[in-house]
């Protein structure tokens, strides 16, 4: 199934994104998520780790970096992500931003078309494993 959605006006220029619910063992919260083809891994705001009670899933830290943060080590955490009619159990890393960054660990299972001129993006999930949370 192919889905088309408008870009989010959370910054100028607008960005491809959507609403997402991030859940831990006992709590959930809904916020904005940005489709980030430059992010190798999906990242969530760092304050959600404690707020949602997310559990660390590895003793091995992952190296992350970005335009606003220097290269640093970050632990992986388990979260349930609900967005765009998908329900995923996902390893995520903390980040200092306000939005969730949907990275290539998820996007690599999609066909994705960014339609900048009409400010819409179109995606299709191409792997059944993604929908099953594997």
PDB file of C-alpha atoms in Angstrom:
ATOM      1  CA  UNK A   1       0.000   0.000   0.000  1.00  0.00           C
ATOM      2  CA  UNK A   2       1.339   3.445  -0.973  1.00  0.00           C
ATOM      3  CA  UNK A   3       0.740   6.414   1.322  1.00  0.00           C
ATOM      4  CA  UNK A   4       1.204  10.143   0.648  1.00  0.00           C
ATOM      5  CA  UNK A   5       1.519  12.713   3.415  1.00  0.00           C
ATOM      6  CA  UNK A   6       2.204  16.448   3.584  1.00  0.00           C
ATOM      7  CA  UNK A   7       5.494  17.790   4.906  1.00  0.00           C
ATOM      8  CA  UNK A   8       5.598  19.138   8.473  1.00  0.00           C
ATOM      9  CA  UNK A   9       5.953  22.878   9.045  1.00  0.00           C
ATOM     10  CA  UNK A  10       8.179  22.514  12.112  1.00  0.00           C
ATOM     11  CA  UNK A  11      10.961  24.468  10.426  1.00  0.00           C
ATOM     12  CA  UNK A  12      11.648  26.377   7.211  1.00  0.00           C
ATOM     13  CA  UNK A  13      11.785  24.798   4.720  1.00  0.00           C
ATOM     14  CA  UNK A  14       9.183  22.207   5.742  1.00  0.00           C
ATOM     15  CA  UNK A  15      10.356  18.617   6.240  1.00  0.00           C
ATOM     16  CA  UNK A  16       8.939  15.161   5.532  1.00  0.00           C
ATOM     17  CA  UNK A  17       7.577  13.770   8.786  1.00  0.00           C
ATOM     18  CA  UNK A  18       4.590  12.642  10.801  1.00  0.00           C
ATOM     19  CA  UNK A  19       3.233  12.199  14.308  1.00  0.00           C
ATOM     20  CA  UNK A  20       4.687   9.296  16.254  1.00  0.00           C
ATOM     21  CA  UNK A  21       3.888   7.660  19.575  1.00  0.00           C
ATOM     22  CA  UNK A  22       6.896   6.452  21.549  1.00  0.00           C
ATOM     23  CA  UNK A  23       6.104   3.931  24.291  1.00  0.00           C
ATOM     24  CA  UNK A  24       8.015   2.405  27.153  1.00  0.00           C
ATOM     25  CA  UNK A  25       6.887  -0.277  29.602  1.00  0.00           C
ATOM     26  CA  UNK A  26       4.349   1.947  31.384  1.00  0.00           C
ATOM     27  CA  UNK A  27       4.027   5.292  29.580  1.00  0.00           C
ATOM     28  CA  UNK A  28       3.625   6.709  26.078  1.00  0.00           C
ATOM     29  CA  UNK A  29       3.941  10.121  24.486  1.00  0.00           C
ATOM     30  CA  UNK A  30       3.135  11.496  21.044  1.00  0.00           C
ATOM     31  CA  UNK A  31       5.395  13.958  19.256  1.00  0.00           C
ATOM     32  CA  UNK A  32       6.631  14.875  15.776  1.00  0.00           C
ATOM     33  CA  UNK A  33       9.037  12.699  13.798  1.00  0.00           C
ATOM     34  CA  UNK A  34      11.250  13.727  10.893  1.00  0.00           C
ATOM     35  CA  UNK A  35      12.205  11.421   8.025  1.00  0.00           C
ATOM     36  CA  UNK A  36      16.019  11.683   8.214  1.00  0.00           C
ATOM     37  CA  UNK A  37      17.856   9.876   5.432  1.00  0.00           C
ATOM     38  CA  UNK A  38      21.147  11.091   6.933  1.00  0.00           C
ATOM     39  CA  UNK A  39      20.571   9.266  10.235  1.00  0.00           C
ATOM     40  CA  UNK A  40      21.815   5.684  10.264  1.00  0.00           C
ATOM     41  CA  UNK A  41      19.722   4.873  13.341  1.00  0.00           C
ATOM     42  CA  UNK A  42      16.361   6.050  14.640  1.00  0.00           C
ATOM     43  CA  UNK A  43      16.809   8.546  17.473  1.00  0.00           C
ATOM     44  CA  UNK A  44      14.452   9.890  20.122  1.00  0.00           C
ATOM     45  CA  UNK A  45      14.741  12.949  22.380  1.00  0.00           C
ATOM     46  CA  UNK A  46      17.052  12.045  25.267  1.00  0.00           C
ATOM     47  CA  UNK A  47      14.594  13.171  27.958  1.00  0.00           C
ATOM     48  CA  UNK A  48      12.226  10.340  26.917  1.00  0.00           C
ATOM     49  CA  UNK A  49      14.640   7.619  28.096  1.00  0.00           C
ATOM     50  CA  UNK A  50      13.908   8.285  31.784  1.00  0.00           C
ATOM     51  CA  UNK A  51      10.398   9.675  31.326  1.00  0.00           C
ATOM     52  CA  UNK A  52       9.168   6.516  29.578  1.00  0.00           C
ATOM     53  CA  UNK A  53      11.363   4.084  31.520  1.00  0.00           C
ATOM     54  CA  UNK A  54      13.070   2.701  28.409  1.00  0.00           C
ATOM     55  CA  UNK A  55      15.493  -0.120  29.037  1.00  0.00           C
ATOM     56  CA  UNK A  56      19.022  -0.295  27.694  1.00  0.00           C
ATOM     57  CA  UNK A  57      19.375  -3.243  25.334  1.00  0.00           C
ATOM     58  CA  UNK A  58      23.126  -3.431  24.854  1.00  0.00           C
ATOM     59  CA  UNK A  59      26.307  -2.857  26.773  1.00  0.00           C
ATOM     60  CA  UNK A  60      27.882  -1.829  23.486  1.00  0.00           C
ATOM     61  CA  UNK A  61      27.555   1.898  22.813  1.00  0.00           C
ATOM     62  CA  UNK A  62      26.994   3.268  19.329  1.00  0.00           C
ATOM     63  CA  UNK A  63      28.918   6.215  17.888  1.00  0.00           C
ATOM     64  CA  UNK A  64      26.615   9.058  16.849  1.00  0.00           C
ATOM     65  CA  UNK A  65      27.186  12.564  15.516  1.00  0.00           C
ATOM     66  CA  UNK A  66      25.267  15.303  13.801  1.00  0.00           C
ATOM     67  CA  UNK A  67      25.330  18.936  12.790  1.00  0.00           C
ATOM     68  CA  UNK A  68      24.650  20.113  16.347  1.00  0.00           C
ATOM     69  CA  UNK A  69      26.455  17.436  18.362  1.00  0.00           C
ATOM     70  CA  UNK A  70      30.068  16.278  18.287  1.00  0.00           C
ATOM     71  CA  UNK A  71      30.857  12.622  17.759  1.00  0.00           C
ATOM     72  CA  UNK A  72      29.904  10.789  20.943  1.00  0.00           C
ATOM     73  CA  UNK A  73      28.951   7.365  22.261  1.00  0.00           C
ATOM     74  CA  UNK A  74      25.280   6.533  22.897  1.00  0.00           C
ATOM     75  CA  UNK A  75      23.564   3.476  24.350  1.00  0.00           C
ATOM     76  CA  UNK A  76      20.785   1.646  22.507  1.00  0.00           C
ATOM     77  CA  UNK A  77      17.333   1.499  24.126  1.00  0.00           C
ATOM     78  CA  UNK A  78      14.182  -0.456  23.341  1.00  0.00           C
ATOM     79  CA  UNK A  79      11.037   1.511  22.471  1.00  0.00           C
ATOM     80  CA  UNK A  80       7.715   0.787  20.814  1.00  0.00           C
ATOM     81  CA  UNK A  81       7.053   3.197  17.945  1.00  0.00           C
ATOM     82  CA  UNK A  82       3.593   3.716  16.456  1.00  0.00           C
ATOM     83  CA  UNK A  83       3.314   5.843  13.318  1.00  0.00           C
ATOM     84  CA  UNK A  84       1.864   5.742   9.790  1.00  0.00           C
ATOM     85  CA  UNK A  85      -0.206   2.641  10.642  1.00  0.00           C
ATOM     86  CA  UNK A  86       2.963   0.798  11.724  1.00  0.00           C
ATOM     87  CA  UNK A  87       3.762  -0.686  15.128  1.00  0.00           C
ATOM     88  CA  UNK A  88       7.479  -1.347  15.640  1.00  0.00           C
ATOM     89  CA  UNK A  89       9.622  -2.643  18.475  1.00  0.00           C
ATOM     90  CA  UNK A  90      12.770  -0.722  17.743  1.00  0.00           C
ATOM     91  CA  UNK A  91      16.293  -0.084  19.013  1.00  0.00           C
ATOM     92  CA  UNK A  92      16.706   3.687  19.356  1.00  0.00           C
ATOM     93  CA  UNK A  93      19.456   6.068  20.430  1.00  0.00           C
ATOM     94  CA  UNK A  94      18.972   9.255  22.489  1.00  0.00           C
ATOM     95  CA  UNK A  95      19.485  12.627  20.792  1.00  0.00           C
ATOM     96  CA  UNK A  96      19.320  16.266  21.927  1.00  0.00           C
ATOM     97  CA  UNK A  97      16.541  17.285  19.517  1.00  0.00           C
ATOM     98  CA  UNK A  98      12.817  17.826  20.186  1.00  0.00           C
ATOM     99  CA  UNK A  99      11.706  15.483  17.401  1.00  0.00           C
ATOM    100  CA  UNK A 100      12.154  11.791  16.727  1.00  0.00           C
ATOM    101  CA  UNK A 101      14.477  11.128  13.788  1.00  0.00           C
ATOM    102  CA  UNK A 102      13.323   8.176  11.690  1.00  0.00           C
ATOM    103  CA  UNK A 103      16.613   6.783  10.393  1.00  0.00           C
ATOM    104  CA  UNK A 104      17.786   4.410   7.708  1.00  0.00           C
ATOM    105  CA  UNK A 105      17.365   1.391  10.004  1.00  0.00           C
ATOM    106  CA  UNK A 106      13.626   1.827   9.294  1.00  0.00           C
ATOM    107  CA  UNK A 107      13.748   3.723   5.982  1.00  0.00           C
ATOM    108  CA  UNK A 108      15.800   0.984   4.294  1.00  0.00           C
ATOM    109  CA  UNK A 109      12.642  -1.134   4.337  1.00  0.00           C
ATOM    110  CA  UNK A 110      10.624   1.528   2.488  1.00  0.00           C
ATOM    111  CA  UNK A 111      10.260   2.846  -1.008  1.00  0.00           C
ATOM    112  CA  UNK A 112      10.387   6.588  -0.340  1.00  0.00           C
ATOM    113  CA  UNK A 113       9.718   9.494  -2.705  1.00  0.00           C
ATOM    114  CA  UNK A 114      10.344  13.018  -1.459  1.00  0.00           C
ATOM    115  CA  UNK A 115       8.203  15.482  -3.403  1.00  0.00           C
ATOM    116  CA  UNK A 116       9.755  18.791  -2.416  1.00  0.00           C
ATOM    117  CA  UNK A 117       7.954  21.025  -4.926  1.00  0.00           C
ATOM    118  CA  UNK A 118       4.505  19.860  -3.770  1.00  0.00           C
ATOM    119  CA  UNK A 119       5.697  19.368  -0.149  1.00  0.00           C
ATOM    120  CA  UNK A 120       4.506  15.784   0.144  1.00  0.00           C
ATOM    121  CA  UNK A 121       6.283  12.495   0.615  1.00  0.00           C
ATOM    122  CA  UNK A 122       5.131   9.084  -0.512  1.00  0.00           C
ATOM    123  CA  UNK A 123       6.202   5.807   1.032  1.00  0.00           C
ATOM    124  CA  UNK A 124       5.484   2.121   0.757  1.00  0.00           C
ATOM    125  CA  UNK A 125       6.659  -0.527   3.226  1.00  0.00           C
ATOM    126  CA  UNK A 126       8.426  -3.211   1.208  1.00  0.00           C
ATOM    127  CA  UNK A 127       9.386  -5.680   3.939  1.00  0.00           C
ATOM    128  CA  UNK A 128       6.795  -7.633   5.899  1.00  0.00           C
ATOM    129  CA  UNK A 129       9.311  -7.969   8.739  1.00  0.00           C
ATOM    130  CA  UNK A 130       8.914  -4.258   9.484  1.00  0.00           C
ATOM    131  CA  UNK A 131       5.165  -4.543  10.058  1.00  0.00           C
ATOM    132  CA  UNK A 132       5.686  -7.564  12.309  1.00  0.00           C
ATOM    133  CA  UNK A 133       8.251  -5.760  14.468  1.00  0.00           C
ATOM    134  CA  UNK A 134      11.095  -8.196  13.705  1.00  0.00           C
TER     135      UNK A 134
END
